[in-house]
Short mmCIF file of C-alpha atoms and ligand atoms in Angstrom, two decimals:
data_model
loop_
_atom_site.label_atom_id
_atom_site.label_comp_id
_atom_site.label_asym_id
_atom_site.label_seq_id
_atom_site.Cartn_x
_atom_site.Cartn_y
_atom_site.Cartn_z
CA MET A 1 6.12 5.28 13.36
CA ASN A 2 3.82 3.02 15.40
CA TYR A 3 1.47 0.11 13.17
CA LEU A 4 -1.99 -0.96 15.01
CA SER A 5 -4.12 -4.11 13.88
CA THR A 6 -7.82 -3.25 12.05
CA ARG A 7 -9.29 -5.23 14.64
CA GLY A 8 -8.50 -3.37 17.28
CA ASP A 9 -4.90 -4.35 18.72
CA THR A 10 -2.90 -1.09 20.21
CA ALA A 11 0.23 -2.70 21.28
CA PRO A 12 3.03 0.03 19.77
CA ARG A 13 5.41 -2.44 16.94
CA ASN A 14 8.22 -0.73 14.20
CA PHE A 15 8.26 -1.78 10.35
CA CYS A 16 10.10 -3.72 10.70
CA ASP A 17 8.39 -5.78 13.78
CA ILE A 18 5.68 -6.61 11.58
CA LEU A 19 7.73 -7.32 8.11
CA LEU A 20 8.15 -10.93 8.54
CA GLU A 21 4.59 -11.69 10.32
CA GLY A 22 1.47 -11.92 8.15
CA LEU A 23 -1.59 -11.02 9.96
CA ALA A 24 -1.50 -9.26 13.16
CA PRO A 25 -1.80 -12.28 16.39
CA ASP A 26 -5.87 -11.09 17.00
CA GLY A 27 -6.27 -11.75 12.73
CA GLY A 28 -6.35 -8.25 11.69
CA LEU A 29 -4.40 -6.81 9.65
CA TYR A 30 -1.16 -3.71 10.21
CA LEU A 31 -2.41 -0.04 9.81
CA PRO A 32 0.24 2.76 10.72
CA ASP A 33 -1.09 4.26 13.36
CA HIS A 34 -1.75 7.90 11.10
CA TYR A 35 -0.90 8.55 7.70
CA PRO A 36 2.12 11.57 6.89
CA GLN A 37 1.09 14.37 5.63
CA VAL A 38 2.83 15.46 2.77
CA ASP A 39 2.39 19.53 2.44
CA ALA A 40 2.58 21.33 -0.86
CA ALA A 41 6.44 22.45 0.00
CA THR A 42 7.27 18.31 0.49
CA LEU A 43 4.97 17.66 -2.21
CA ALA A 44 6.57 20.01 -5.32
CA ARG A 45 10.14 19.56 -3.41
CA TRP A 46 9.41 15.58 -4.01
CA ARG A 47 7.93 16.52 -8.09
CA ASP A 48 11.74 18.15 -8.64
CA MET A 49 12.86 15.45 -6.70
CA TYR A 50 12.09 12.09 -9.37
CA ALA A 51 12.78 14.78 -12.14
CA THR A 52 15.87 15.11 -11.26
CA GLN A 53 16.92 12.42 -9.11
CA GLY A 54 14.42 9.73 -9.72
CA TYR A 55 12.14 7.14 -8.99
CA ALA A 56 14.48 5.66 -5.98
CA ALA A 57 14.79 8.26 -4.48
CA LEU A 58 11.56 9.22 -4.71
CA ALA A 59 11.00 5.43 -2.77
CA PHE A 60 13.27 6.88 -0.27
CA GLU A 61 11.79 9.85 0.50
CA ILE A 62 8.21 8.03 1.12
CA LEU A 63 9.39 5.60 2.53
CA SER A 64 11.49 6.84 5.14
CA LEU A 65 8.15 8.72 6.31
CA TYR A 66 7.07 4.72 8.18
CA ILE A 67 9.59 3.82 8.64
CA ASP A 68 12.72 4.39 11.09
CA ASP A 69 13.41 1.88 12.77
CA ILE A 70 16.17 1.57 9.59
CA PRO A 71 19.52 3.38 9.15
CA ALA A 72 18.51 6.20 6.78
CA ALA A 73 21.31 5.57 4.87
CA ASP A 74 20.75 2.22 4.04
CA LEU A 75 17.11 2.40 3.62
CA LYS A 76 19.18 4.49 0.73
CA ALA A 77 20.52 1.99 -0.92
CA LEU A 78 17.84 -0.53 -0.68
CA CYS A 79 15.45 1.61 -2.60
CA GLU A 80 18.48 2.27 -5.35
CA LYS A 81 19.21 -1.56 -4.97
CA THR A 82 15.55 -1.90 -5.73
CA TYR A 83 14.15 0.26 -8.00
CA THR A 84 16.89 0.65 -11.45
CA PRO A 85 16.59 0.98 -14.84
CA ALA A 86 18.56 -2.38 -15.07
CA VAL A 87 15.10 -4.60 -13.75
CA PHE A 88 12.62 -2.24 -14.87
CA GLY A 89 13.50 -1.00 -17.91
CA THR A 90 13.38 2.72 -17.97
CA ARG A 91 14.51 6.24 -16.22
CA GLU A 92 11.03 6.06 -14.88
CA ILE A 93 10.71 3.11 -13.15
CA VAL A 94 6.93 3.37 -14.41
CA PRO A 95 6.12 5.33 -17.52
CA LEU A 96 3.13 6.94 -18.41
CA THR A 97 1.87 5.86 -22.30
CA LYS A 98 -0.99 8.19 -23.67
CA LEU A 99 -3.96 7.15 -25.19
CA HIS A 100 -5.19 10.42 -27.18
CA ASP A 101 -8.86 8.61 -27.32
CA ALA A 102 -11.53 9.51 -30.47
CA SER A 103 -13.56 6.63 -29.47
CA THR A 104 -15.20 9.06 -26.27
CA SER A 105 -16.46 12.67 -26.05
CA SER A 106 -13.84 12.86 -23.71
CA ALA A 107 -11.07 14.19 -26.03
CA ARG A 108 -10.46 17.00 -24.27
CA THR A 109 -10.14 13.80 -20.59
CA ASP A 110 -5.57 13.26 -20.64
CA PHE A 111 -6.61 8.95 -21.08
CA TYR A 112 -2.68 6.83 -18.98
CA LEU A 113 -1.70 3.75 -18.96
CA GLU A 114 0.64 3.54 -16.02
CA ALA A 115 3.44 0.34 -17.27
CA LEU A 116 4.46 -1.00 -13.37
CA SER A 117 5.41 -4.66 -15.71
CA ASN A 118 8.49 -3.15 -16.40
CA GLY A 119 9.80 -6.10 -13.83
CA PRO A 120 11.75 -9.96 -14.42
CA THR A 121 8.03 -11.12 -14.60
CA LEU A 122 5.85 -8.72 -16.28
CA ALA A 123 3.44 -7.91 -13.62
CA PHE A 124 3.34 -5.45 -11.87
CA LYS A 125 3.98 -7.55 -8.40
CA ASP A 126 7.22 -6.68 -9.27
CA MET A 127 7.30 -3.49 -7.77
CA ALA A 128 6.25 -4.30 -4.49
CA MET A 129 8.36 -8.06 -4.55
CA GLN A 130 11.51 -6.74 -5.47
CA LEU A 131 11.74 -3.84 -2.56
CA LEU A 132 10.78 -6.70 -0.57
CA GLY A 133 13.02 -9.71 -1.34
CA ASN A 134 15.67 -6.98 -0.96
CA LEU A 135 14.22 -5.96 2.69
CA PHE A 136 13.70 -9.12 3.71
CA GLU A 137 17.11 -10.42 3.36
CA TYR A 138 18.92 -7.57 4.88
CA GLU A 139 16.30 -7.44 8.11
CA LEU A 140 16.82 -11.37 8.16
CA ALA A 141 21.02 -11.24 7.98
CA ARG A 142 20.96 -8.34 11.13
CA ARG A 143 18.87 -10.72 13.49
CA GLY A 144 20.63 -13.49 12.54
CA GLU A 145 17.91 -15.75 10.86
CA GLN A 146 16.60 -17.67 8.72
CA LEU A 147 13.34 -17.97 6.80
CA ASN A 148 11.01 -20.28 4.23
CA ILE A 149 8.91 -18.90 2.40
CA LEU A 150 6.04 -20.16 1.52
CA GLY A 151 3.46 -19.99 -0.65
CA ALA A 152 0.35 -20.86 -3.98
CA THR A 153 -0.11 -18.60 -6.30
CA SER A 154 -1.89 -19.12 -9.66
CA GLY A 155 1.28 -17.38 -11.79
CA ASP A 156 1.11 -13.81 -10.69
CA THR A 157 2.21 -13.68 -7.03
CA GLY A 158 4.71 -16.35 -7.66
CA SER A 159 6.49 -15.70 -9.96
CA ALA A 160 6.96 -11.72 -9.01
CA ALA A 161 8.94 -13.76 -4.98
CA GLU A 162 11.17 -15.69 -6.57
CA TYR A 163 12.84 -13.33 -8.97
CA ALA A 164 12.35 -10.95 -5.82
CA MET A 165 14.18 -14.09 -3.87
CA ARG A 166 16.15 -15.43 -5.77
CA GLY A 167 20.20 -16.34 -4.57
CA LYS A 168 18.84 -14.07 -1.60
CA HIS A 169 20.90 -14.88 1.45
CA GLY A 170 18.75 -16.65 5.26
CA ILE A 171 15.57 -16.78 2.28
CA ARG A 172 14.15 -20.63 1.19
CA VAL A 173 11.16 -20.00 -1.10
CA PHE A 174 8.09 -23.55 -1.83
CA MET A 175 5.61 -22.41 -4.04
CA LEU A 176 2.82 -24.85 -5.00
CA SER A 177 1.45 -24.22 -8.16
CA PRO A 178 -1.59 -25.99 -9.92
CA HIS A 179 -0.11 -28.12 -12.35
CA GLY A 180 -0.82 -27.39 -15.56
CA ARG A 181 -2.69 -24.98 -14.95
CA MET A 182 -1.14 -21.84 -15.39
CA SER A 183 -0.44 -20.48 -18.33
CA GLN A 184 2.36 -21.58 -20.26
CA PHE A 185 4.19 -18.81 -20.04
CA GLN A 186 3.98 -18.00 -16.13
CA GLN A 187 5.19 -22.41 -16.11
CA ALA A 188 8.12 -22.18 -18.50
CA GLN A 189 9.00 -18.31 -15.31
CA MET A 190 9.30 -20.40 -12.69
CA PHE A 191 10.16 -23.74 -13.45
CA SER A 192 13.38 -22.56 -15.66
CA LEU A 193 14.58 -20.99 -12.41
CA GLN A 194 17.16 -23.15 -11.62
CA ASP A 195 18.54 -21.35 -8.15
CA GLU A 196 18.87 -23.49 -5.39
CA ASN A 197 17.02 -21.51 -3.31
CA ILE A 198 14.02 -21.94 -5.43
CA HIS A 199 11.73 -24.70 -5.12
CA ASN A 200 9.17 -25.05 -7.27
CA ILE A 201 5.98 -27.28 -6.45
CA ALA A 202 3.76 -28.32 -8.87
CA ILE A 203 0.18 -30.07 -7.02
CA GLU A 204 -1.88 -32.42 -8.80
CA GLY A 205 -5.31 -29.94 -8.31
CA VAL A 206 -6.54 -26.38 -7.98
CA PHE A 207 -5.37 -22.72 -6.65
CA ASP A 208 -7.53 -24.33 -4.12
CA ASP A 209 -5.93 -27.31 -3.50
CA CYS A 210 -2.38 -25.16 -3.19
CA GLN A 211 -3.74 -22.92 -0.48
CA ASP A 212 -5.45 -25.27 1.44
CA ILE A 213 -1.93 -26.82 1.73
CA VAL A 214 -0.30 -23.80 3.18
CA LYS A 215 -2.79 -23.03 5.44
CA ALA A 216 -2.34 -26.44 7.16
CA VAL A 217 1.75 -26.47 7.23
CA SER A 218 0.84 -23.09 8.26
CA ASN A 219 -1.87 -23.94 11.04
CA ASP A 220 0.94 -26.70 12.81
CA LEU A 221 2.37 -24.01 14.40
CA ALA A 222 5.29 -26.71 15.81
CA PHE A 223 6.25 -27.35 12.75
CA LYS A 224 5.53 -23.28 11.08
CA ARG A 225 8.48 -22.51 14.51
CA GLN A 226 10.33 -25.91 13.72
CA TYR A 227 11.20 -24.72 10.06
CA LYS A 228 10.81 -20.61 10.30
CA ILE A 229 7.82 -21.05 7.20
CA GLY A 230 6.51 -17.05 6.64
CA THR A 231 4.75 -15.58 3.73
CA VAL A 232 4.92 -12.85 1.38
CA ASN A 233 1.19 -12.19 0.88
CA SER A 234 -0.56 -9.56 -0.03
CA ILE A 235 -1.66 -8.14 3.04
CA ASN A 236 2.09 -7.84 4.10
CA TRP A 237 2.69 -4.08 5.32
CA ALA A 238 6.08 -3.13 3.29
CA ARG A 239 4.14 -4.58 -0.16
CA LEU A 240 1.39 -1.99 0.14
CA LEU A 241 4.27 0.66 0.50
CA ALA A 242 6.21 -0.29 -1.59
CA GLN A 243 3.23 0.61 -4.32
CA VAL A 244 2.38 3.91 -2.32
CA VAL A 245 5.79 5.07 -4.02
CA TYR A 246 4.63 5.00 -8.52
CA TYR A 247 0.72 6.69 -7.00
CA PHE A 248 3.63 10.04 -6.64
CA ALA A 249 5.01 8.91 -10.45
CA GLY A 250 2.26 8.61 -12.47
CA TYR A 251 0.81 11.80 -10.71
CA PHE A 252 3.82 14.07 -11.66
CA GLN A 253 3.93 12.43 -14.74
CA ALA A 254 0.48 13.11 -15.74
CA THR A 255 0.90 16.87 -14.33
CA ARG A 256 2.95 19.06 -14.56
CA ASP A 257 1.17 21.72 -11.53
CA ASN A 258 0.17 20.17 -7.37
CA GLY A 259 -3.16 22.03 -7.89
CA GLU A 260 -3.78 19.60 -10.15
CA LYS A 261 -6.39 16.22 -9.09
CA VAL A 262 -5.47 12.62 -11.31
CA ASP A 263 -8.13 10.09 -11.04
CA PHE A 264 -7.06 6.41 -11.24
CA THR A 265 -8.07 3.55 -12.29
CA VAL A 266 -6.60 0.57 -10.77
CA PRO A 267 -7.88 -3.64 -12.30
CA SER A 268 -8.32 -5.02 -8.30
CA GLY A 269 -8.03 -8.31 -6.69
CA ASN A 270 -7.48 -8.43 -3.46
CA PHE A 271 -7.59 -4.30 -3.15
CA GLY A 272 -3.64 -4.30 -2.19
CA ASN A 273 -2.68 -1.88 -5.18
CA VAL A 274 -6.06 0.47 -5.54
CA CYS A 275 -5.75 0.03 -1.21
CA ALA A 276 -1.80 1.45 -1.80
CA GLY A 277 -3.90 4.19 -3.43
CA HIS A 278 -6.10 5.15 -0.69
CA VAL A 279 -2.93 5.46 1.47
CA ALA A 280 -1.57 7.82 -1.14
CA ARG A 281 -4.77 10.32 -1.03
CA MET A 282 -4.67 9.92 2.20
CA MET A 283 -1.44 11.27 2.55
CA GLY A 284 -2.30 14.14 0.84
CA LEU A 285 -1.17 13.63 -2.74
CA PRO A 286 -4.40 15.20 -4.86
CA ILE A 287 -5.87 11.96 -5.91
CA GLY A 288 -9.27 12.89 -7.22
CA GLN A 289 -11.87 9.44 -7.69
CA LEU A 290 -9.90 5.87 -7.21
CA VAL A 291 -12.25 3.88 -9.72
CA VAL A 292 -11.51 0.37 -8.63
CA ALA A 293 -12.42 -2.34 -12.02
CA THR A 294 -12.75 -5.73 -11.40
CA ASN A 295 -13.87 -8.13 -13.92
CA GLU A 296 -17.37 -11.04 -13.35
CA ASN A 297 -15.63 -11.99 -9.68
CA ASP A 298 -17.59 -8.24 -8.61
CA VAL A 299 -17.12 -8.77 -4.79
CA LEU A 300 -15.89 -5.11 -4.75
CA ASP A 301 -17.84 -3.82 -7.75
CA GLU A 302 -21.26 -4.41 -5.52
CA PHE A 303 -19.85 -2.88 -2.40
CA PHE A 304 -18.76 -0.18 -3.59
CA ARG A 305 -22.11 0.21 -5.53
CA THR A 306 -24.70 -1.46 -3.19
CA GLY A 307 -23.19 -0.81 0.82
CA VAL A 308 -23.58 -5.07 0.81
CA TYR A 309 -19.55 -6.69 1.03
CA ARG A 310 -20.35 -10.16 0.51
CA VAL A 311 -18.01 -13.23 0.30
CA ARG A 312 -18.07 -15.14 -2.73
CA GLY A 313 -18.37 -19.65 -2.22
CA SER A 314 -16.14 -21.44 -4.66
CA ALA A 315 -18.95 -22.52 -6.20
CA ASP A 316 -19.64 -18.67 -7.53
CA THR A 317 -16.10 -17.83 -7.97
CA HIS A 318 -15.06 -17.26 -11.56
CA GLU A 319 -12.62 -19.39 -13.58
CA THR A 320 -12.22 -15.17 -16.08
CA SER A 321 -9.01 -14.35 -18.79
CA SER A 322 -7.82 -12.23 -16.18
CA PRO A 323 -6.97 -14.97 -13.71
CA SER A 324 -5.09 -12.96 -11.23
CA MET A 325 -8.43 -11.28 -10.01
CA ASP A 326 -10.19 -13.96 -9.77
CA ILE A 327 -11.23 -13.41 -5.94
CA SER A 328 -13.54 -14.54 -3.83
CA LYS A 329 -12.95 -11.59 -1.41
CA ALA A 330 -10.60 -8.77 -1.26
CA SER A 331 -8.19 -9.86 1.37
CA ASN A 332 -6.78 -5.74 1.69
CA PHE A 333 -10.86 -4.28 1.60
CA GLU A 334 -10.31 -4.72 5.90
CA ARG A 335 -7.37 -1.70 5.88
CA PHE A 336 -10.09 0.71 3.35
CA VAL A 337 -12.89 -0.44 6.05
CA PHE A 338 -11.05 0.12 9.22
CA ASP A 339 -10.21 3.56 7.98
CA LEU A 340 -14.34 4.01 6.02
CA LEU A 341 -15.58 3.00 10.21
CA GLY A 342 -13.70 6.50 11.84
CA ARG A 343 -10.92 3.47 12.49
CA ASP A 344 -12.71 1.80 15.46
CA GLY A 345 -11.38 -1.12 15.85
CA ALA A 346 -13.97 -3.39 17.64
CA ARG A 347 -16.56 -2.97 14.29
CA THR A 348 -14.47 -4.06 12.17
CA ARG A 349 -13.76 -6.96 13.88
CA LEU A 350 -17.56 -7.52 14.05
CA LEU A 351 -18.16 -7.04 10.82
CA PHE A 352 -14.96 -9.14 9.38
CA HIS A 353 -15.00 -12.07 11.97
CA ASP A 354 -17.59 -11.99 12.74
CA ALA A 355 -20.46 -11.06 10.59
CA LEU A 356 -18.45 -12.78 7.56
CA ALA A 357 -18.17 -16.08 9.70
CA SER A 358 -21.70 -16.06 10.70
CA SER A 359 -22.88 -15.29 7.34
CA GLY A 360 -20.34 -14.53 4.97
CA ARG A 361 -21.92 -10.93 4.60
CA PHE A 362 -22.48 -7.06 5.98
CA ASP A 363 -24.43 -4.30 5.23
CA LEU A 364 -22.82 -0.92 5.51
CA SER A 365 -26.29 0.42 2.89
CA ALA A 366 -27.76 2.10 5.45
CA ASP A 367 -24.64 3.53 7.48
CA PRO A 368 -24.04 7.60 7.19
CA ALA A 369 -19.95 5.67 6.56
CA PHE A 370 -21.14 3.99 3.74
CA GLY A 371 -21.99 7.64 1.73
CA GLN A 372 -18.31 8.28 1.95
CA THR A 373 -16.26 5.84 0.08
CA ARG A 374 -17.11 8.94 -2.90
CA GLU A 375 -17.93 12.36 -1.21
CA ARG A 376 -14.65 11.93 1.21
CA TYR A 377 -12.03 9.20 -0.65
CA GLY A 378 -12.60 9.55 -3.94
CA PHE A 379 -14.13 6.20 -4.48
CA VAL A 380 -15.65 4.72 -7.55
CA SER A 381 -16.54 0.98 -9.35
CA GLY A 382 -17.19 -1.20 -12.35
CA LYS A 383 -17.07 -4.51 -14.26
CA SER A 384 -16.14 -5.87 -17.30
CA THR A 385 -16.78 -9.13 -18.02
CA HIS A 386 -14.84 -11.46 -20.72
CA ALA A 387 -16.76 -9.97 -23.91
CA ASP A 388 -15.30 -5.98 -23.15
CA ARG A 389 -11.92 -7.68 -22.23
CA LEU A 390 -12.37 -8.83 -26.16
CA ALA A 391 -13.53 -5.42 -26.67
CA THR A 392 -11.15 -2.84 -25.42
CA ILE A 393 -8.12 -5.36 -26.19
CA ARG A 394 -9.33 -4.83 -29.76
CA ASP A 395 -9.68 -1.89 -29.00
CA VAL A 396 -6.87 0.36 -27.99
CA PHE A 397 -5.37 -1.65 -30.50
CA GLU A 398 -6.89 0.22 -33.10
CA GLN A 399 -6.53 3.07 -32.30
CA HIS A 400 -3.09 3.69 -30.37
CA GLY A 401 -1.35 0.32 -31.30
CA VAL A 402 -0.80 -0.48 -28.52
CA MET A 403 -1.25 -3.75 -27.52
CA ILE A 404 -2.08 -4.37 -23.02
CA ASP A 405 -3.55 -6.83 -21.13
CA THR A 406 -6.68 -9.29 -19.53
CA HIS A 407 -6.32 -6.84 -16.43
CA THR A 408 -5.27 -3.90 -17.97
CA ALA A 409 -8.31 -4.11 -20.38
CA ASP A 410 -10.37 -3.86 -17.70
CA GLY A 411 -8.96 -1.26 -16.31
CA VAL A 412 -9.53 0.47 -19.16
CA LYS A 413 -12.87 -0.27 -20.23
CA VAL A 414 -14.00 0.85 -16.54
CA ALA A 415 -11.90 3.62 -16.12
CA ARG A 416 -13.94 4.39 -19.86
CA ALA A 417 -16.95 5.11 -18.10
CA HIS A 418 -16.11 7.50 -15.25
CA LEU A 419 -13.82 9.59 -17.57
CA ARG A 420 -14.48 13.54 -16.53
CA PRO A 421 -13.64 16.75 -17.85
CA GLY A 422 -10.23 18.21 -17.90
CA VAL A 423 -8.79 15.14 -15.12
CA PRO A 424 -6.17 13.31 -16.21
CA MET A 425 -7.59 10.02 -15.79
CA VAL A 426 -4.32 7.89 -15.43
CA VAL A 427 -5.19 3.64 -15.45
CA LEU A 428 -2.71 1.43 -14.14
CA GLU A 429 -1.49 -1.77 -16.26
CA THR A 430 -0.72 -4.69 -13.71
CA ALA A 431 0.70 -6.65 -16.63
CA LEU A 432 1.69 -7.16 -19.84
CA PRO A 433 0.10 -9.27 -22.60
CA ILE A 434 2.49 -11.85 -23.58
CA LYS A 435 1.57 -13.50 -20.06
CA PHE A 436 -2.32 -14.33 -21.28
CA ALA A 437 -1.71 -14.97 -25.37
CA ALA A 438 -3.93 -17.19 -26.03
CA THR A 439 -7.22 -14.33 -24.61
CA ILE A 440 -4.64 -11.63 -27.07
CA ARG A 441 -4.66 -14.73 -29.68
CA GLU A 442 -8.45 -14.87 -29.38
CA ALA A 443 -8.80 -11.20 -29.38
CA LEU A 444 -6.58 -9.60 -32.28
CA GLY A 445 -6.05 -13.00 -34.06
CA ARG A 446 -2.57 -12.25 -33.07
CA ASP A 447 0.34 -14.09 -30.61
CA PRO A 448 1.35 -10.93 -28.39
CA ASP A 449 4.68 -8.79 -28.34
CA ARG A 450 7.57 -10.94 -26.56
CA PRO A 451 10.01 -9.03 -25.00
CA PRO A 452 13.62 -9.99 -26.30
CA ARG A 453 14.90 -11.77 -22.69
CA PHE A 454 12.41 -13.97 -22.40
CA ASP A 455 13.12 -15.29 -25.93
CA GLY A 456 13.15 -18.91 -25.81
CA ILE A 457 12.13 -19.25 -22.37
CA GLU A 458 9.64 -22.05 -23.27
CA LYS A 459 13.32 -24.37 -23.67
CA LEU A 460 15.03 -24.33 -20.84
CA PRO A 461 15.24 -27.00 -18.69
CA ARG A 462 12.34 -27.06 -16.06
CA ARG A 463 13.24 -27.20 -12.37
CA VAL A 464 10.02 -28.60 -10.74
CA ARG A 465 8.36 -31.74 -8.74
CA VAL A 466 5.06 -32.96 -8.77
CA MET A 467 2.98 -33.80 -5.79
CA PRO A 468 -0.04 -35.34 -4.93
CA ALA A 469 -2.55 -32.50 -3.16
CA ASP A 470 -1.38 -33.65 0.19
CA ALA A 471 0.11 -31.29 3.11
CA GLN A 472 2.50 -34.32 4.11
CA ALA A 473 4.21 -34.90 0.74
CA VAL A 474 5.66 -31.19 1.23
CA LYS A 475 5.69 -30.93 4.84
CA ALA A 476 8.10 -33.92 4.51
CA PHE A 477 9.79 -32.05 0.96
CA VAL A 478 10.23 -28.68 2.84
CA ALA A 479 12.16 -30.85 5.62
CA GLN A 480 14.14 -32.41 3.95
CA GLN A 481 15.56 -29.19 2.08
CA CYS A 482 16.68 -27.91 5.33
CA ALA A 483 17.82 -30.75 5.97
C1 PLP B 1 -2.82 -9.66 -9.09
C2 PLP B 1 -3.20 -8.54 -9.76
C3 PLP B 1 -4.19 -7.41 -10.01
C4 PLP B 1 -4.45 -8.01 -8.25
O1 PLP B 1 -4.19 -6.63 -7.94
P1 PLP B 1 -4.42 -6.65 -5.84
O2 PLP B 1 -4.00 -5.82 -5.72
O3 PLP B 1 -5.13 -7.85 -5.32
O4 PLP B 1 -6.31 -5.93 -5.91
C5 PLP B 1 -4.53 -7.18 -11.04
N1 PLP B 1 -3.88 -7.60 -12.51
C6 PLP B 1 -2.35 -8.53 -12.57
C7 PLP B 1 -2.01 -9.15 -13.84
C8 PLP B 1 -2.32 -9.11 -10.58
O5 PLP B 1 -1.55 -9.48 -10.50
#
């Protein structure tokens, strides 16, 4: 499989060439040069395989279509090492929970939650990051290289990266987070890690300050090269690819027969998760609608309703109770637009490079392509507010006895507006409620359930260094750790 850039650079690259990279050199995002098509016989075989051999076997089948520069036996071993019941808690890895919904008129629609949050950090990012950790370790060993991962997090990404990379050979992680601003549980999760290759840096500032420091360090090309600085952000193709697998696994669990369709609703921020759904659909998985759910930060909902994509300034980015969806622009969205425009790299570049730089927006409302977002690609959208989240958390708990987190609540709220008779709806559960306890208390007047393995985690010794919002200080620390 060859990979190309959404901005027109078609120099052929293999999977492992782009594995450790972020953006393409022309500023675009990497995509495979085609989507392998899954025919009826293959889909039938995969359904059986998931049921009898499990998730890792299914993952290997799907990944093999996109990765031809890792020997099959090695790739299989990496999948088996990653997707084990010991790490993800169940044999299915991503089990469905059926909600029998009495509150809507669509009693004929099966409504499911797909659990993606039973990995080490209780958010769906583990699904991809755990694989990435194993792929990175494998590829770095093969090349005899080292990597220092520098990242900024407001919570879920940083902890998922640290738990994926802890103890891995050839890898160090330097993770910046805004001092005192993550939830107590998230701080405890990250700062209690004692692994020598994991470095928590709490920056005296807000999340944007952390991100600015990462950019400043990455823009110092000499430093970046000398210290082999890399990232694990959500534009990484390997992360997206890993996420394609659970759309197949969700589909097989929600249906009996491959003639049926399923709709998915995805709580969305940077468009990484739902973009994996788009890829699964392009491969031929019978997905009807892909419902994009946003919170008050509705950049994506606005686009799918109006055809206008308008990035927000930091002043119009809301801090919400579903913080992992608080984005000002959706960094993976360019991938979908590239497909929507018939893979016209020059036009994608005009929109994402020129138009966004000059006016912060582009408008496809009058373009025939925009009409295809729903008809041809299945995309619809909706948004949710703090009041919606509270009401939805309460309602799902009272009616079904199931406690959902704030992000999943945004999904359930929006999904309910898009139910179709006879078409199962699967909402991706992106985190567990314990990560966002304050809002659960506000909604339900009680504490969220805590998986027993996290008992007392707030009392564990912490390994974190507090630093001013200063790129020089961070660079000096990185240099000292690598000496
Ligand atoms: C990251 C995250 C999201 C948003 O996912 P994207 O891939 O950025 O769209 C939603 N919910 C939770 C809990 C997350 O951690």
